[in-house]
Coordinates of C-alpha atoms in Angstrom, one line a residue:
M1 CA 10.4 18.9 24.6
A2 CA 14.0 18.1 24.7
T3 CA 15.4 16.9 28.1
D4 CA 17.6 19.2 30.1
K5 CA 20.5 16.8 29.4
V6 CA 20.5 17.7 25.7
K7 CA 18.6 21.0 25.3
N8 CA 21.6 23.2 25.2
R9 CA 23.1 21.2 22.3
L10 CA 20.2 22.3 20.1
F11 CA 21.7 25.8 20.3
K12 CA 25.4 25.2 20.6
D13 CA 26.3 21.9 18.9
I14 CA 23.5 21.0 16.6
V15 CA 23.0 23.9 14.2
N16 CA 21.9 22.6 10.8
P17 CA 21.4 24.8 7.6
V18 CA 18.2 24.5 5.6
W19 CA 18.5 25.2 1.9
E20 CA 15.6 26.1 -0.4
G21 CA 15.9 24.4 -3.8
F22 CA 17.4 26.1 -6.9
Y23 CA 14.3 25.5 -9.0
V24 CA 13.5 28.8 -10.9
W25 CA 9.8 29.4 -11.6
G26 CA 8.9 29.8 -15.2
H27 CA 11.4 27.4 -16.7
G28 CA 9.4 24.2 -16.4
W29 CA 10.7 21.1 -14.7
P30 CA 13.5 20.6 -13.9
G31 CA 14.1 24.4 -14.3
W32 CA 17.2 23.9 -12.3
P33 CA 20.3 25.8 -13.4
E34 CA 23.7 24.2 -13.6
R35 CA 26.4 25.1 -11.1
Y36 CA 27.1 28.5 -12.7
G37 CA 23.6 29.5 -13.6
Q38 CA 23.1 28.0 -17.1
F39 CA 19.7 26.5 -17.8
K40 CA 19.5 23.2 -19.7
N41 CA 16.5 24.4 -21.8
S42 CA 17.4 28.0 -22.6
T43 CA 20.3 30.4 -23.1
E44 CA 19.5 32.4 -20.0
V45 CA 21.8 32.5 -17.0
Y46 CA 20.5 32.8 -13.4
A47 CA 22.6 35.4 -11.8
P48 CA 22.2 34.4 -8.1
I49 CA 23.7 31.0 -8.7
R50 CA 26.4 32.3 -11.1
E51 CA 27.5 35.0 -8.8
I52 CA 27.0 33.5 -5.3
Y53 CA 25.8 30.0 -4.7
G54 CA 28.0 28.3 -7.4
P55 CA 31.3 30.0 -6.5
V56 CA 31.0 29.6 -2.7
G57 CA 30.4 25.9 -3.0
V58 CA 26.9 25.5 -1.7
Y59 CA 25.2 24.6 -5.0
Y60 CA 23.6 21.2 -5.3
G61 CA 21.8 19.3 -8.0
D62 CA 18.2 18.4 -8.4
N63 CA 18.6 14.8 -7.2
G64 CA 16.8 13.5 -10.2
A65 CA 13.5 14.9 -8.8
M66 CA 13.4 11.9 -6.5
A67 CA 12.5 13.9 -3.3
G68 CA 10.5 16.9 -2.2
A69 CA 13.3 17.5 0.2
Y70 CA 16.0 15.4 1.9
A71 CA 18.3 15.4 4.9
A72 CA 22.0 14.7 4.7
I73 CA 22.6 12.7 7.8
Y74 CA 25.8 11.0 9.2
E75 CA 26.6 8.5 11.9
N76 CA 28.3 11.2 13.9
P77 CA 25.3 13.5 15.0
Y78 CA 27.7 16.4 15.4
D79 CA 28.9 16.2 11.7
N80 CA 28.7 19.8 10.4
R81 CA 27.8 18.5 6.9
A82 CA 24.3 17.6 8.1
K83 CA 21.7 19.8 6.4
V84 CA 18.2 19.9 4.9
T85 CA 18.0 20.6 1.2
Y86 CA 14.7 21.2 -0.8
V87 CA 14.2 19.8 -4.3
M88 CA 10.7 19.5 -5.6
S89 CA 8.9 21.1 -2.7
N90 CA 8.6 24.8 -2.0
M91 CA 9.9 25.6 1.4
I92 CA 7.5 28.5 1.9
S93 CA 4.3 26.4 1.7
E94 CA 2.3 24.2 4.0
Y95 CA 3.8 21.1 2.5
G96 CA 7.2 22.7 2.7
A97 CA 6.7 23.2 6.5
L98 CA 5.7 19.5 6.8
A99 CA 8.8 18.5 4.9
L100 CA 10.9 20.6 7.3
T101 CA 9.5 18.8 10.4
H102 CA 10.1 15.5 8.6
E103 CA 13.7 16.1 7.6
T104 CA 14.7 17.8 10.9
T105 CA 13.5 14.7 12.7
H106 CA 16.1 12.8 10.7
L107 CA 18.8 15.3 11.8
N108 CA 17.8 15.3 15.5
D109 CA 16.7 11.8 16.2
H110 CA 20.1 10.7 17.5
I111 CA 20.4 13.2 20.4
A112 CA 18.1 16.2 20.6
Y113 CA 14.7 14.5 20.3
F114 CA 15.8 11.3 22.0
G115 CA 17.5 12.4 25.1
D116 CA 20.9 11.1 23.8
Y117 CA 19.6 7.5 23.8
D118 CA 19.6 7.0 20.0
R119 CA 17.0 5.2 18.0
R120 CA 15.6 2.0 19.3
E121 CA 17.4 -1.1 17.9
G122 CA 15.6 -2.7 15.0
T123 CA 14.2 0.5 13.7
D124 CA 15.6 3.0 11.2
V125 CA 15.2 6.7 10.3
E126 CA 11.7 6.5 8.6
A127 CA 10.1 4.9 11.6
Y128 CA 10.3 8.3 13.4
A129 CA 9.3 11.0 11.0
Q130 CA 6.1 10.4 9.0
G131 CA 3.3 9.2 11.3
L132 CA 5.2 10.1 14.5
L133 CA 7.1 13.4 14.8
Q134 CA 6.4 15.0 11.5
S135 CA 3.7 17.7 11.7
P136 CA 0.7 16.6 9.5
A137 CA -0.4 19.1 6.8
T138 CA -3.5 19.4 4.7
Q139 CA -1.3 19.4 1.6
G140 CA 0.7 16.5 0.2
H141 CA 0.3 13.0 -1.1
Q142 CA 1.3 11.0 2.0
G143 CA -2.2 10.6 3.6
G144 CA -1.0 11.8 6.9
Y145 CA -3.7 14.3 7.7
G146 CA -6.1 12.7 10.1
A147 CA -3.5 10.1 11.2
L148 CA -1.6 10.1 14.5
G149 CA 0.6 13.2 14.8
L150 CA 1.5 16.3 16.7
N151 CA 1.2 19.8 15.2
M152 CA 4.3 21.8 15.8
A153 CA 4.1 23.9 12.6
F154 CA 0.6 25.4 11.9
E155 CA -1.8 27.8 13.6
R156 CA -5.4 26.9 12.9
E157 CA -8.8 28.1 14.0
N158 CA -10.4 26.4 17.0
D159 CA -13.5 25.9 14.9
G160 CA -14.5 22.3 15.8
N161 CA -13.2 21.0 12.5
Q162 CA -9.6 20.3 13.4
W163 CA -7.6 17.1 13.8
Y164 CA -4.7 18.4 15.9
N165 CA -3.8 21.0 18.5
T166 CA -4.6 24.4 16.9
N167 CA -1.8 26.5 18.2
P168 CA 1.7 25.0 18.6
N169 CA 2.9 28.2 20.2
K170 CA 1.0 27.1 23.3
L171 CA 3.0 23.9 23.5
N172 CA 6.0 25.9 24.9
S173 CA 7.1 23.3 27.5
R174 CA 7.5 19.6 27.9
E175 CA 4.7 19.8 30.5
A176 CA 2.3 21.5 28.0
I177 CA 3.1 18.9 25.4
D178 CA 2.6 16.0 27.8
R179 CA -0.8 17.5 28.9
Y180 CA -1.9 17.7 25.3
M181 CA -0.7 14.2 24.6
K182 CA -2.6 12.9 27.6
G183 CA -5.9 14.4 26.5
Y184 CA -5.3 13.4 22.9
N185 CA -4.7 9.7 23.8
D186 CA -7.4 9.6 26.4
T187 CA -9.9 10.7 23.8
L188 CA -8.7 8.2 21.2
M189 CA -8.8 5.4 23.7
L190 CA -12.3 6.4 24.7
L191 CA -13.5 6.4 21.1
D192 CA -12.0 3.1 20.4
S193 CA -13.6 1.6 23.5
L194 CA -17.0 3.0 22.4
E195 CA -16.7 1.6 18.9
G196 CA -15.6 -1.8 20.1
E197 CA -18.4 -2.1 22.7
A198 CA -21.0 -0.8 20.3
V199 CA -20.1 -3.4 17.6
L200 CA -19.9 -6.3 20.1
S201 CA -23.3 -5.3 21.6
Q202 CA -25.0 -6.1 18.3
G203 CA -24.4 -9.9 19.0
N204 CA -23.7 -10.5 15.3
Q205 CA -20.8 -12.8 14.4
D206 CA -21.0 -11.8 10.7
L207 CA -20.7 -8.2 11.8
N208 CA -17.7 -8.9 14.0
N209 CA -15.9 -10.8 11.3
A210 CA -16.5 -8.0 8.8
W211 CA -15.5 -5.2 11.2
F212 CA -12.3 -6.5 12.6
K213 CA -9.0 -7.9 11.3
K214 CA -5.8 -9.2 12.8
V215 CA -2.5 -7.6 13.7
D216 CA -0.1 -10.6 13.7
K217 CA 3.6 -11.1 14.3
Q218 CA 6.0 -11.9 11.5
L219 CA 9.4 -12.8 13.0
R220 CA 12.5 -11.4 11.3
G221 CA 14.5 -14.5 10.5
N222 CA 15.7 -16.3 13.6
S223 CA 15.6 -13.3 15.8
K224 CA 12.9 -12.1 18.3
N225 CA 12.5 -8.9 16.4
Q226 CA 9.2 -8.8 14.5
Y227 CA 7.2 -7.0 11.8
D228 CA 3.5 -6.3 11.8
Q229 CA 1.5 -8.6 9.6
V230 CA -1.9 -7.0 9.1
R231 CA -4.3 -9.5 7.6
S232 CA -7.9 -10.7 7.4
L233 CA -9.2 -13.0 10.1
S234 CA -8.6 -16.8 9.7
D235 CA -11.5 -19.2 9.9
S236 CA -10.6 -20.1 13.5
E237 CA -10.5 -16.4 14.4
K238 CA -13.9 -15.9 12.9
A239 CA -15.2 -18.5 15.3
I240 CA -14.0 -16.6 18.4
N241 CA -16.8 -15.5 20.7
L242 CA -16.0 -11.8 21.3
T243 CA -17.9 -10.3 24.2
S244 CA -15.8 -7.4 25.4
V245 CA -13.1 -4.9 24.4
D246 CA -10.7 -6.9 26.4
D247 CA -11.3 -9.8 24.0
L248 CA -10.3 -7.5 21.1
V249 CA -7.1 -6.6 23.0
D250 CA -6.2 -10.2 23.8
N251 CA -6.6 -11.3 20.2
N252 CA -4.7 -8.3 18.8
F253 CA -7.6 -7.2 16.6
M254 CA -8.0 -3.9 14.9
T255 CA -10.8 -2.3 12.9
N256 CA -11.0 -3.4 9.2
R257 CA -9.9 0.0 8.0
G258 CA -6.5 1.5 7.3
P259 CA -3.7 0.7 7.4
G260 CA -4.4 -1.9 4.7
N261 CA -3.4 -5.6 4.9
G262 CA 0.4 -6.1 4.5
V263 CA 3.6 -6.3 6.4
Y264 CA 4.9 -3.2 8.1
K265 CA 8.7 -2.9 8.7
P266 CA 10.3 -0.1 10.8
D267 CA 13.7 -0.7 9.2
D268 CA 12.8 -0.2 5.5
F269 CA 12.2 2.8 3.3
S270 CA 8.7 1.8 2.2
S271 CA 6.3 0.4 4.8
A272 CA 8.1 2.3 7.6
Y273 CA 6.3 5.5 6.3
V274 CA 3.0 4.0 7.4
N275 CA 0.4 6.4 8.8
V276 CA -2.0 5.2 11.5
P277 CA -5.4 6.9 11.0
M278 CA -6.8 8.2 14.3
M279 CA -10.2 6.8 13.5
S280 CA -8.8 3.3 13.1
A281 CA -8.9 1.3 16.4
I282 CA -5.9 -0.9 17.1
Y283 CA -6.9 -2.8 20.3
G284 CA -3.9 -4.9 21.1
G285 CA -0.2 -4.0 21.4
N286 CA 1.3 -6.9 19.5
T287 CA 3.9 -7.2 22.3
S288 CA 7.3 -8.1 21.0
E289 CA 10.3 -9.7 22.7
G290 CA 12.4 -7.6 20.4
S291 CA 11.8 -4.8 18.0
P292 CA 8.1 -4.2 17.0
G293 CA 6.6 -3.7 13.6
A294 CA 6.3 -0.2 12.1
M295 CA 2.5 0.2 12.7
S296 CA 2.6 -1.0 16.2
F297 CA 5.7 1.0 17.0
K298 CA 4.0 4.3 16.1
H299 CA 0.7 3.4 17.7
N300 CA 2.3 2.2 20.9
T301 CA 4.6 5.1 21.1
F302 CA 1.7 7.5 21.1
R303 CA -0.3 5.6 23.7
L304 CA 2.7 5.3 26.1
W305 CA 3.7 9.0 25.5
G306 CA 0.1 10.0 26.3
Y307 CA -0.1 7.9 29.5
Y308 CA 3.4 8.2 30.9
G309 CA 4.7 11.4 29.4
Y310 CA 7.6 12.2 27.1
E311 CA 10.5 11.2 29.4
K312 CA 9.1 8.0 30.7
G313 CA 6.8 6.9 27.9
F314 CA 8.2 8.2 24.7
L315 CA 11.9 7.9 25.5
G316 CA 11.3 4.6 27.2
Y317 CA 9.6 3.0 24.3
A318 CA 10.9 4.7 21.1
T319 CA 14.6 4.8 22.0
N320 CA 17.4 2.6 23.3
K321 CA 17.0 4.1 26.8
Y322 CA 16.7 0.6 28.4
K323 CA 19.1 -1.2 26.1
Q324 CA 21.9 -1.6 28.7
E325 CA 19.5 -2.7 31.4
A326 CA 18.1 -5.3 29.0
K327 CA 21.7 -6.6 28.3
A328 CA 22.3 -6.7 32.1
A329 CA 19.2 -8.8 32.4
S330 CA 20.6 -11.3 29.8
K331 CA 18.2 -10.1 27.1
D332 CA 19.5 -10.5 23.5
T333 CA 17.0 -7.9 22.2
L334 CA 15.2 -4.9 23.6
G335 CA 11.6 -6.0 23.6
D336 CA 8.2 -4.5 24.3
D337 CA 7.8 -6.8 27.2
F338 CA 10.9 -5.6 29.0
I339 CA 10.2 -2.0 28.2
I340 CA 6.6 -1.9 29.4
S341 CA 7.7 -3.5 32.7
K342 CA 10.3 -0.8 33.1
I343 CA 8.0 2.1 32.2
S344 CA 5.2 0.9 34.4
D345 CA 7.4 0.1 37.3
G346 CA 6.5 -3.6 37.1
Q347 CA 2.8 -3.1 36.9
F348 CA 2.5 -4.6 33.4
N349 CA 4.5 -7.3 31.6
L350 CA 2.6 -7.1 28.3
L351 CA 1.3 -4.1 26.3
E352 CA -2.0 -5.9 26.1
D353 CA -2.3 -5.6 29.9
F354 CA -1.5 -1.9 29.7
K355 CA -4.1 -1.4 27.0
K356 CA -6.8 -3.2 29.0
A357 CA -6.1 -1.1 32.1
Y358 CA -6.1 2.1 30.0
F359 CA -9.4 1.2 28.3
K360 CA -10.9 0.5 31.8
E361 CA -9.6 3.8 33.1
V362 CA -11.1 6.0 30.4
K363 CA -14.4 4.2 30.6
D364 CA -14.6 4.5 34.4
K365 CA -13.6 8.2 34.3
S366 CA -16.1 9.0 31.5
S367 CA -18.9 7.2 33.3
H368 CA -18.6 9.9 36.0
G369 CA -18.8 12.7 33.5
L370 CA -17.4 14.0 30.3
T371 CA -16.8 17.4 28.8
T372 CA -20.2 18.3 27.3
V373 CA -20.5 18.0 23.5
A374 CA -23.4 18.6 21.1
I375 CA -23.6 16.0 18.3
D376 CA -26.4 16.4 15.7
G377 CA -28.5 18.4 18.2
T378 CA -28.0 15.9 21.1
T379 CA -26.1 17.1 24.2
I380 CA -23.9 14.4 25.6
S381 CA -21.8 14.4 28.8
S382 CA -21.2 10.7 29.7
Y383 CA -20.0 7.4 28.4
D384 CA -23.4 5.9 28.4
G385 CA -24.8 8.8 26.4
L386 CA -22.1 8.4 23.8
L387 CA -22.5 4.6 23.7
A388 CA -26.1 5.0 22.8
L389 CA -25.1 7.1 19.8
F390 CA -22.4 4.6 18.8
K391 CA -24.8 1.7 19.0
A392 CA -27.2 3.5 16.7
A393 CA -24.4 4.3 14.2
V394 CA -23.1 0.7 14.2
A395 CA -26.7 -0.6 13.7
K396 CA -27.0 1.6 10.6
D397 CA -23.6 0.3 9.3
A398 CA -24.6 -3.3 10.1
A399 CA -27.4 -3.1 7.6
T400 CA -24.7 -2.8 4.8
I401 CA -23.2 -6.3 5.4
K402 CA -22.7 -8.2 2.2
T403 CA -21.0 -11.3 1.1
E404 CA -17.9 -10.9 -1.1
N405 CA -15.8 -13.5 -3.0
K406 CA -15.0 -16.7 -1.2
G407 CA -17.8 -16.0 1.3
N408 CA -16.0 -13.3 3.2
K409 CA -18.2 -10.6 4.7
S410 CA -17.7 -6.8 4.3
V411 CA -19.4 -3.9 5.9
S412 CA -19.4 -0.1 5.6
T413 CA -18.3 1.7 8.8
S414 CA -19.1 5.2 7.5
H415 CA -21.8 6.1 10.0
T416 CA -19.6 5.0 12.9
T417 CA -16.4 6.7 11.7
K418 CA -18.3 9.9 10.9
L419 CA -19.7 9.9 14.5
K420 CA -16.2 9.1 15.9
E421 CA -14.7 12.0 14.0
A422 CA -17.4 14.4 15.1
V423 CA -17.0 13.5 18.8
Y424 CA -13.2 13.7 18.6
K425 CA -13.3 17.2 17.0
K426 CA -15.8 18.5 19.4
L427 CA -13.8 17.3 22.4
L428 CA -10.7 18.9 20.9
Q429 CA -12.5 22.2 20.5
E430 CA -14.3 22.3 23.9
T431 CA -11.1 21.6 25.8
D432 CA -9.1 24.1 23.7
S433 CA -6.8 21.4 22.3
F434 CA -6.9 19.3 25.5
T435 CA -5.5 22.1 27.7
S436 CA -8.2 20.8 30.1
S437 CA -9.2 17.2 30.7
I438 CA -12.0 15.6 28.8
F439 CA -13.2 14.1 32.1
K440 CA -15.2 15.9 34.8

């Protein structure tokens, strides 16, 4: 994936050790010997630490059990002290492999992964690992499995029940990764379009108000940088007459599922970890004139990577690639508006315009034919065929509308999300992890 400009540095200049933790099984937690092998809770001495790791100066403590693993990172990306150390996690496990992809993102996000452009201003380290470049695993407490992600760690069966590319060994070039990301994002955009159109076709304002919520802007002090404020609809927003997916885009609405209501900051060590579930539809782009919020940052990065590829889309949006050009244009901050104009060669000035064009494109292409999938015994190969299924699923969910406290409406979306998942997984299977297009 790395650009030619930096690829050689992965082998010559950026070589980072990875240390398994010193936890010794059978001793209970912490079960972590002192520097020369003594245990806190027994008289035993652990010979490997006493004879090797302690004397040669590579011993480290248990970090108070505060992390499964952590990366030691420095401002100078060539600092040879950089490393990954495991604590609570077992390196030789699925979660351990996930942790490795997380921590090595921290080590490589200055140069190797980012084409030497560095992180985008207004973000920080945790905006890039979980929910973006970390490989999702079935194990773990972070809720990342089924959220946006790229699998670069695990081989799985192409059995129609997978969320991600099944064999990372096939993603052996930037072109192969870009092909996968195109099919991946085409599919998610198609499904979001189907869900939105199916809901709005019911002509039920109570349903709309229960189904959607708002992605708003929260400015950071006096700057143009912003956070995402995910919240319930206001009374005025509940009165909006929604007739098309474009209306959902223009109003920066998303489905009333995860991520939950709250403020998402790409520069902290809490909300920056946010995962964006694949089955949650974020219709707008929440275009910023500076740095975006954490949720929008991850969502927009994937969509732009999918449509424009790694060099143009990913590097253009997620890094400081256009920082100097923004300065030359008298911009105090590097905003989404400036970036989308650069990436699209002036075609779009707002992410919302890009999203509307992308939604139209996937609908138009799928109207001419889709990869055939069988859903509950029904064979489907077109947008209209899928739309009929989605309308039926939404109608079933609409029957669950109820009134909560303060008169707010709520609704289950279980039939629709189940259908969405089934179609996604079938398209992933039938295209062999999007090695071929979903469109005919």
